[in-house]
Tab-separated table of C-alpha atoms and ligand atoms in Angstrom:
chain	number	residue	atom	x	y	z
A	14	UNK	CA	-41.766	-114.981	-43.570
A	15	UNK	CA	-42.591	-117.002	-40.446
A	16	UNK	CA	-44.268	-120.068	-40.967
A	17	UNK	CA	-45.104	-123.818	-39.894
A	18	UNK	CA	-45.354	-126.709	-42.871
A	19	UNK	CA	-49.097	-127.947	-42.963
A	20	UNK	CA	-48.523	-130.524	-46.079
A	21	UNK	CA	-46.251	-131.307	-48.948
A	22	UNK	CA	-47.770	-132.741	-52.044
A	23	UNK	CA	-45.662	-134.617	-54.543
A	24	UNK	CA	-46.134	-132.846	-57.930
A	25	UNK	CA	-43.004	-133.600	-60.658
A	26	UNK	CA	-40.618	-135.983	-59.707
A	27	UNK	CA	-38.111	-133.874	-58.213
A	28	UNK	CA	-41.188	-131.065	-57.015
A	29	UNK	CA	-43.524	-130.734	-54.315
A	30	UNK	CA	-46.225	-128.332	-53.586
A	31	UNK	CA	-45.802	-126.975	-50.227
A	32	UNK	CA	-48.484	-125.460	-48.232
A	33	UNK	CA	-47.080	-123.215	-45.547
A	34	UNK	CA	-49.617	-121.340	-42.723
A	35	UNK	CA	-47.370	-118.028	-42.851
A	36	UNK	CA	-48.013	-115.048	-39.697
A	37	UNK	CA	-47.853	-112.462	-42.990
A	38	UNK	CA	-50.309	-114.061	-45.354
A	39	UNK	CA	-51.839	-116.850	-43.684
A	40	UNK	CA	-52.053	-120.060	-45.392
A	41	UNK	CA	-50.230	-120.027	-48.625
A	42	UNK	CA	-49.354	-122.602	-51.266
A	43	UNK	CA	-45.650	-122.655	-53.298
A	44	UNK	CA	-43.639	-124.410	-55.372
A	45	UNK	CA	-40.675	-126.361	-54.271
A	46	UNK	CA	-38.416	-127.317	-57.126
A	47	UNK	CA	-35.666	-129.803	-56.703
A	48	UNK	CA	-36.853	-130.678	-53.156
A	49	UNK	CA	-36.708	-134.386	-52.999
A	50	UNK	CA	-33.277	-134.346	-54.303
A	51	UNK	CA	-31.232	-135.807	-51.623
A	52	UNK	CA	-29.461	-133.167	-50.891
A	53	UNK	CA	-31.796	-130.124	-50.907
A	54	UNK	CA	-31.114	-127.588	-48.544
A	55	UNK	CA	-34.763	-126.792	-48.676
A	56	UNK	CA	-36.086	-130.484	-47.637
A	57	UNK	CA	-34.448	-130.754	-44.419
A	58	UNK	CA	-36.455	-128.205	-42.571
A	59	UNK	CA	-39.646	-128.596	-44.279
A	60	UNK	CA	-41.318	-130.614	-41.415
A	61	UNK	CA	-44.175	-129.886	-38.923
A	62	UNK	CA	-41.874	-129.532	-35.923
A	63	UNK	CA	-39.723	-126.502	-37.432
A	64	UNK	CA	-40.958	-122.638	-37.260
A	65	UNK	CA	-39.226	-121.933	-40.712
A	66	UNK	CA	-38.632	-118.385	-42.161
A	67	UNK	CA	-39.721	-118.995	-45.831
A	68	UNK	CA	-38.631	-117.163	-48.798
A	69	UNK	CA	-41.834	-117.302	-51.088
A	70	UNK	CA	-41.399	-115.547	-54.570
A	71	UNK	CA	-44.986	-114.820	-56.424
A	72	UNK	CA	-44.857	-116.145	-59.727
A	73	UNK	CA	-46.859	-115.370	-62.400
A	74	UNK	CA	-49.084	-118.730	-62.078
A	75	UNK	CA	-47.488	-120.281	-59.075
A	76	UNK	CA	-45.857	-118.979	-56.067
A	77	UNK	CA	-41.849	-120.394	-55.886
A	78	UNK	CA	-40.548	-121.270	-51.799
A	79	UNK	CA	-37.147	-120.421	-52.812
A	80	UNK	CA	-35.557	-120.523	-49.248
A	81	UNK	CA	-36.485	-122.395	-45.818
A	82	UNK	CA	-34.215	-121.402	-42.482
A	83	UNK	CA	-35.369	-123.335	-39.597
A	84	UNK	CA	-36.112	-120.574	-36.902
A	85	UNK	CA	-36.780	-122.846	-34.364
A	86	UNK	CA	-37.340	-127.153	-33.580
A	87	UNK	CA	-39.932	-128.445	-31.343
A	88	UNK	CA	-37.120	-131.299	-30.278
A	89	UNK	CA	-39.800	-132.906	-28.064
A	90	UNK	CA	-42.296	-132.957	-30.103
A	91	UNK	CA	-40.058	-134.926	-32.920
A	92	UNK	CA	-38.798	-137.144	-29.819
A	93	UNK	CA	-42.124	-138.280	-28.893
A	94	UNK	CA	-44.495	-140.545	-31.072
A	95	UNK	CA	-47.615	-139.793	-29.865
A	96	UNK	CA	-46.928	-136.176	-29.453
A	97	UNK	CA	-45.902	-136.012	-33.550
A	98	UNK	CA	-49.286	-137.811	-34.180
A	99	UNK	CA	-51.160	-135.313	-32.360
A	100	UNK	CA	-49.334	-132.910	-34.386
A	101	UNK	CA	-49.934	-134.386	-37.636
A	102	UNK	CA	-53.456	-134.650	-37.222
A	103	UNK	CA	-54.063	-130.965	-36.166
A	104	UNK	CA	-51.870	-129.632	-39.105
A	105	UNK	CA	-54.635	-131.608	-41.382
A	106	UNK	CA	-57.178	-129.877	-39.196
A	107	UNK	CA	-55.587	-126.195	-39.878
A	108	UNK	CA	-55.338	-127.416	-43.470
A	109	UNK	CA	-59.202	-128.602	-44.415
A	110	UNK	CA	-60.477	-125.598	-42.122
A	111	UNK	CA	-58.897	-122.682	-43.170
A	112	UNK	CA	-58.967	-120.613	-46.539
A	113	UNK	CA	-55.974	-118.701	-48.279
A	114	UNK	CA	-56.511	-115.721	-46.185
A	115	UNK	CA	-54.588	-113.553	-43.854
A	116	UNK	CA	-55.298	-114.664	-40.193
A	117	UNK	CA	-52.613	-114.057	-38.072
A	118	UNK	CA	-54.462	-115.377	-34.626
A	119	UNK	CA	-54.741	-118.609	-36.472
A	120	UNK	CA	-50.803	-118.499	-36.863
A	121	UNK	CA	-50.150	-117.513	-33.542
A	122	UNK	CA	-53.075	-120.196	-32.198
A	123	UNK	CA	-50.668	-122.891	-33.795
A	124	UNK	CA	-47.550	-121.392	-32.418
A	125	UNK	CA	-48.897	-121.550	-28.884
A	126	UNK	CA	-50.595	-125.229	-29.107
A	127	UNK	CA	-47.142	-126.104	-30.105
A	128	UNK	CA	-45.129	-124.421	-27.148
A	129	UNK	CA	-47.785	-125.897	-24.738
A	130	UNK	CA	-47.519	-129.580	-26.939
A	131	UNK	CA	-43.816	-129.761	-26.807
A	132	UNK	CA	-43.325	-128.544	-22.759
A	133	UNK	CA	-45.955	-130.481	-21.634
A	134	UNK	CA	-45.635	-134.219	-19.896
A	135	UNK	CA	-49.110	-135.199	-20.067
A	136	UNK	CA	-50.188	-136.046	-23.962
A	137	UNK	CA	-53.920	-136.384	-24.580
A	138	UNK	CA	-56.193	-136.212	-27.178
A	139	UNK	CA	-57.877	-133.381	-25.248
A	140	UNK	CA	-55.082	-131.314	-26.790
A	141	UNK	CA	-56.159	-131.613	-30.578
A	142	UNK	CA	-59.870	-131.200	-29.601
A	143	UNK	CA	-59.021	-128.278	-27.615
A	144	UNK	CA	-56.881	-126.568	-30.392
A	145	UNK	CA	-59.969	-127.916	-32.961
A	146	UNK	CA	-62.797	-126.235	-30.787
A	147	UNK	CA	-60.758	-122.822	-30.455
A	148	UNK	CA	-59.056	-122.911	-34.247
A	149	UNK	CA	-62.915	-122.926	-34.736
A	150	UNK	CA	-63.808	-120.144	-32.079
A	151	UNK	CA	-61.539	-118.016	-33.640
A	152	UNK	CA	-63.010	-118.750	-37.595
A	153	UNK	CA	-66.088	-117.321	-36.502
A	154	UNK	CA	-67.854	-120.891	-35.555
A	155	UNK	CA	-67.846	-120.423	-31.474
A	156	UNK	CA	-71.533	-122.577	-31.058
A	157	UNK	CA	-73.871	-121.770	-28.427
A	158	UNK	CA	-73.069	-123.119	-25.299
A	159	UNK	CA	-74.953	-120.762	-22.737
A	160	UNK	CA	-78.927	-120.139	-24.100
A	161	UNK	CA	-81.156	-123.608	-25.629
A	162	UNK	CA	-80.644	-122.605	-29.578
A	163	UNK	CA	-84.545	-123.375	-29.550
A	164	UNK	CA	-85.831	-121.676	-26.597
A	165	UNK	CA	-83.222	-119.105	-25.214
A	166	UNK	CA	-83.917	-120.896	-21.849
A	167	UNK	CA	-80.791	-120.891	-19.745
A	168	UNK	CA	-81.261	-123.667	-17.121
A	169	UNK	CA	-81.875	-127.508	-17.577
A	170	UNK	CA	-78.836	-127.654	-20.581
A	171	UNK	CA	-78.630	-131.373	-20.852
A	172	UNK	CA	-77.814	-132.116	-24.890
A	173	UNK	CA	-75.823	-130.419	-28.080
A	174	UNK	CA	-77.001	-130.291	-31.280
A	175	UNK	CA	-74.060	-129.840	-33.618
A	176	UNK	CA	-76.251	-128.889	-36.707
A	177	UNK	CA	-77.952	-126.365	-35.198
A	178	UNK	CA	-75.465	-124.651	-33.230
A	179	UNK	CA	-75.665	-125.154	-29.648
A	180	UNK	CA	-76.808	-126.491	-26.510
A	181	UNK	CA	-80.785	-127.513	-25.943
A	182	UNK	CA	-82.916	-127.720	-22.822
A	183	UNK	CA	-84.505	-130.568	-21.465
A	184	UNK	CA	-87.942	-129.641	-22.779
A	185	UNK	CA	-86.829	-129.309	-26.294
A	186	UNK	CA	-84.539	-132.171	-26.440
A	187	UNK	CA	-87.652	-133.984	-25.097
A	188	UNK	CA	-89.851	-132.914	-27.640
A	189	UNK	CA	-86.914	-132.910	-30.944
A	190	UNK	CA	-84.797	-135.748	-30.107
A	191	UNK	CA	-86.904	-138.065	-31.683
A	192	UNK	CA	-87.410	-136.112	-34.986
A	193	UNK	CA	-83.284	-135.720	-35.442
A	194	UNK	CA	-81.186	-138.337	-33.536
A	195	UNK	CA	-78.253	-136.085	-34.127
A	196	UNK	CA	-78.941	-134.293	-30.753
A	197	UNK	CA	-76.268	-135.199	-28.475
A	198	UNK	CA	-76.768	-135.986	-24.025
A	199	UNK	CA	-74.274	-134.630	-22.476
A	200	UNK	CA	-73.800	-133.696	-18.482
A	201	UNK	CA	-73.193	-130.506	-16.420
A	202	UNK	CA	-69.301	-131.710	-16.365
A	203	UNK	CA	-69.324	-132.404	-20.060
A	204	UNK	CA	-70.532	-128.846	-20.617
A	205	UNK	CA	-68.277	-126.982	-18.568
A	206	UNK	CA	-65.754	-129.110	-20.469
A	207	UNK	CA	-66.850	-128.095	-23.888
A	208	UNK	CA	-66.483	-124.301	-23.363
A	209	UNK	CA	-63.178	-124.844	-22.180
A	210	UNK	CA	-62.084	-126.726	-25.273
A	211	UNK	CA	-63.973	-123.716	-27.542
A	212	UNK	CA	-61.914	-120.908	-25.395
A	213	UNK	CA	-59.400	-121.799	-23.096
A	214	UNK	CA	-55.854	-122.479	-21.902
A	215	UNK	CA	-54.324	-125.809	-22.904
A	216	UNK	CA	-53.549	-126.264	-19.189
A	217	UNK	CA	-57.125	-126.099	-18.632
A	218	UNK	CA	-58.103	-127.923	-21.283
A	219	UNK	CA	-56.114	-130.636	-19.908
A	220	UNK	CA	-57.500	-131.231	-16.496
A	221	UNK	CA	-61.253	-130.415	-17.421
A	222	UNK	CA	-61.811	-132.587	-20.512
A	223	UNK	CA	-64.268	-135.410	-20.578
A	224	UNK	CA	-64.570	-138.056	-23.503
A	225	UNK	CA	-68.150	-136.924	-24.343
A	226	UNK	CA	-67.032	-133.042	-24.842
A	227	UNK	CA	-64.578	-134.297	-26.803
A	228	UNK	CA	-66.391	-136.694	-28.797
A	229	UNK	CA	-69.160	-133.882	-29.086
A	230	UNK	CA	-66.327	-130.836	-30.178
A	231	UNK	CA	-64.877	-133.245	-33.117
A	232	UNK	CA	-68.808	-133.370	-34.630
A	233	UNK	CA	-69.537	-130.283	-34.453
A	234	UNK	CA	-65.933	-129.523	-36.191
A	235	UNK	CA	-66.805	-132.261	-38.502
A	236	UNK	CA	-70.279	-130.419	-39.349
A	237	UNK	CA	-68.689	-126.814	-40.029
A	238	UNK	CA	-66.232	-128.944	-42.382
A	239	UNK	CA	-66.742	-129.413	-46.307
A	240	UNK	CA	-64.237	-131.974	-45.673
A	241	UNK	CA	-63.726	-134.865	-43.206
A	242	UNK	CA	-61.922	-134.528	-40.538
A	243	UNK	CA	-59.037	-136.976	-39.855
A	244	UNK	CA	-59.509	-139.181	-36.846
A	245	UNK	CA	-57.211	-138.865	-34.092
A	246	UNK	CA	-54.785	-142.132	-33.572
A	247	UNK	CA	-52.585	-141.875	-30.655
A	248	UNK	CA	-49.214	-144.403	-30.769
B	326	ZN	ZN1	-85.220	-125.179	-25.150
């Protein structure tokens, strides 16, 4: 089955657990056996940059990745530093956010951030905090960005409260900020810039983002989390 390598985990000496975000099954986790032998047809392909198709035999405790094809290489992705880091860090992302479920719109969210990642010229971090705030969109964790979460009052938008949700209105941030400092300024720009990186084209993403909607999309990804989110470091 089609899938990209989120992680391999050293388990025996010659074995690794590898965890696989597959189109048919969404993320799954299998046995490798024998791949850090020098030599392992299996090893070569299991990298972020290759769509593999991966044989996966259920077991009776473990699953058993008996067979990885590369399908296709993101070459400029693997040629390009700070486009592999970008990479790296999202594939943690996928990896703390998602559960072993089918989700094929997650699979095909990756596939597409990947096209865009390895055609594009232009390398931000915009690009991981635009596939964060939609990888979340489409888990079911789009926040409110239109209505104050206290209020339902649609003009004066001028902070974002990642714990609660959503966007507040200048009265209410007025009157809460200084109960819960975790209530976030942000601008008109920064707004517009934050629904883009919830819902949006990467091209968009790239040309609209601003360092505070950023900032602002990896907390509120950090808050929906039970783990922490990796930092992004660009080379
Ligand atoms: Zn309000």
């Amino acid at each position: 089955m089609y899938s990209f390598v989120l992680k391999r985990s050293d388990l025996r000496e010659q074995d690794q657990i590898v965890t696989l975000y597959t189109l048919e099954k969404g993320k799954v986790d299998a046995l490798a056996r024998g791949v850090k032998k020098i030599l392992s047809k299996n090893s070569a392909y299991l990298l972020p940059v290759f769509l593999i198709d991966a044989e996966v035999l259920s077991g009776k405790e473990v699953n058993h990745l008996t067979k990885a094809v590369p399908v296709f290489v993101y070459k400029n992705i693997l040629e390009d530093l700070s486009k592999m880091s970008l990479l790296q860090t999202v594939f943690k992302w996928v990896n703390i956010l998602t559960k072993y479920e089918r989700e094929p719109k997650i699979f095909l969210l990756i596939k597409s951030w990947l096209e865009f990642l390895d055609a594009t010229d232009k390398v931000e971090t915009a690009l991981a905090y635009g596939f964060l705030g939609n990888i979340l969109t489409h888990l079911g964790f789009a926040p409110e960005l239109d209505n104050c979460i206290f209020c339902q009052n649609k003009n004066n938008l001028v902070a974002f409260y990642p714990a609660g949700g959503g966007v507040v209105c200048k009265n209410c941030f007025l009157l809460k900020r200084q109960a819960d400092n975790k209530i976030y300024p942000l601008r008109a720009i920064d707004l517009q810039a934050m629904s883009l990186l919830f819902a949006s084209n990467w091209q968009k993403i790239l040309s609209h983002n601003t360092e505070i909607a950023n900032r602002l999309v990896f907390l509120y990804g950090q808050y929906h989390s039970e783990r922490k989110l990796n930092k992004i470091k660009l080379f």
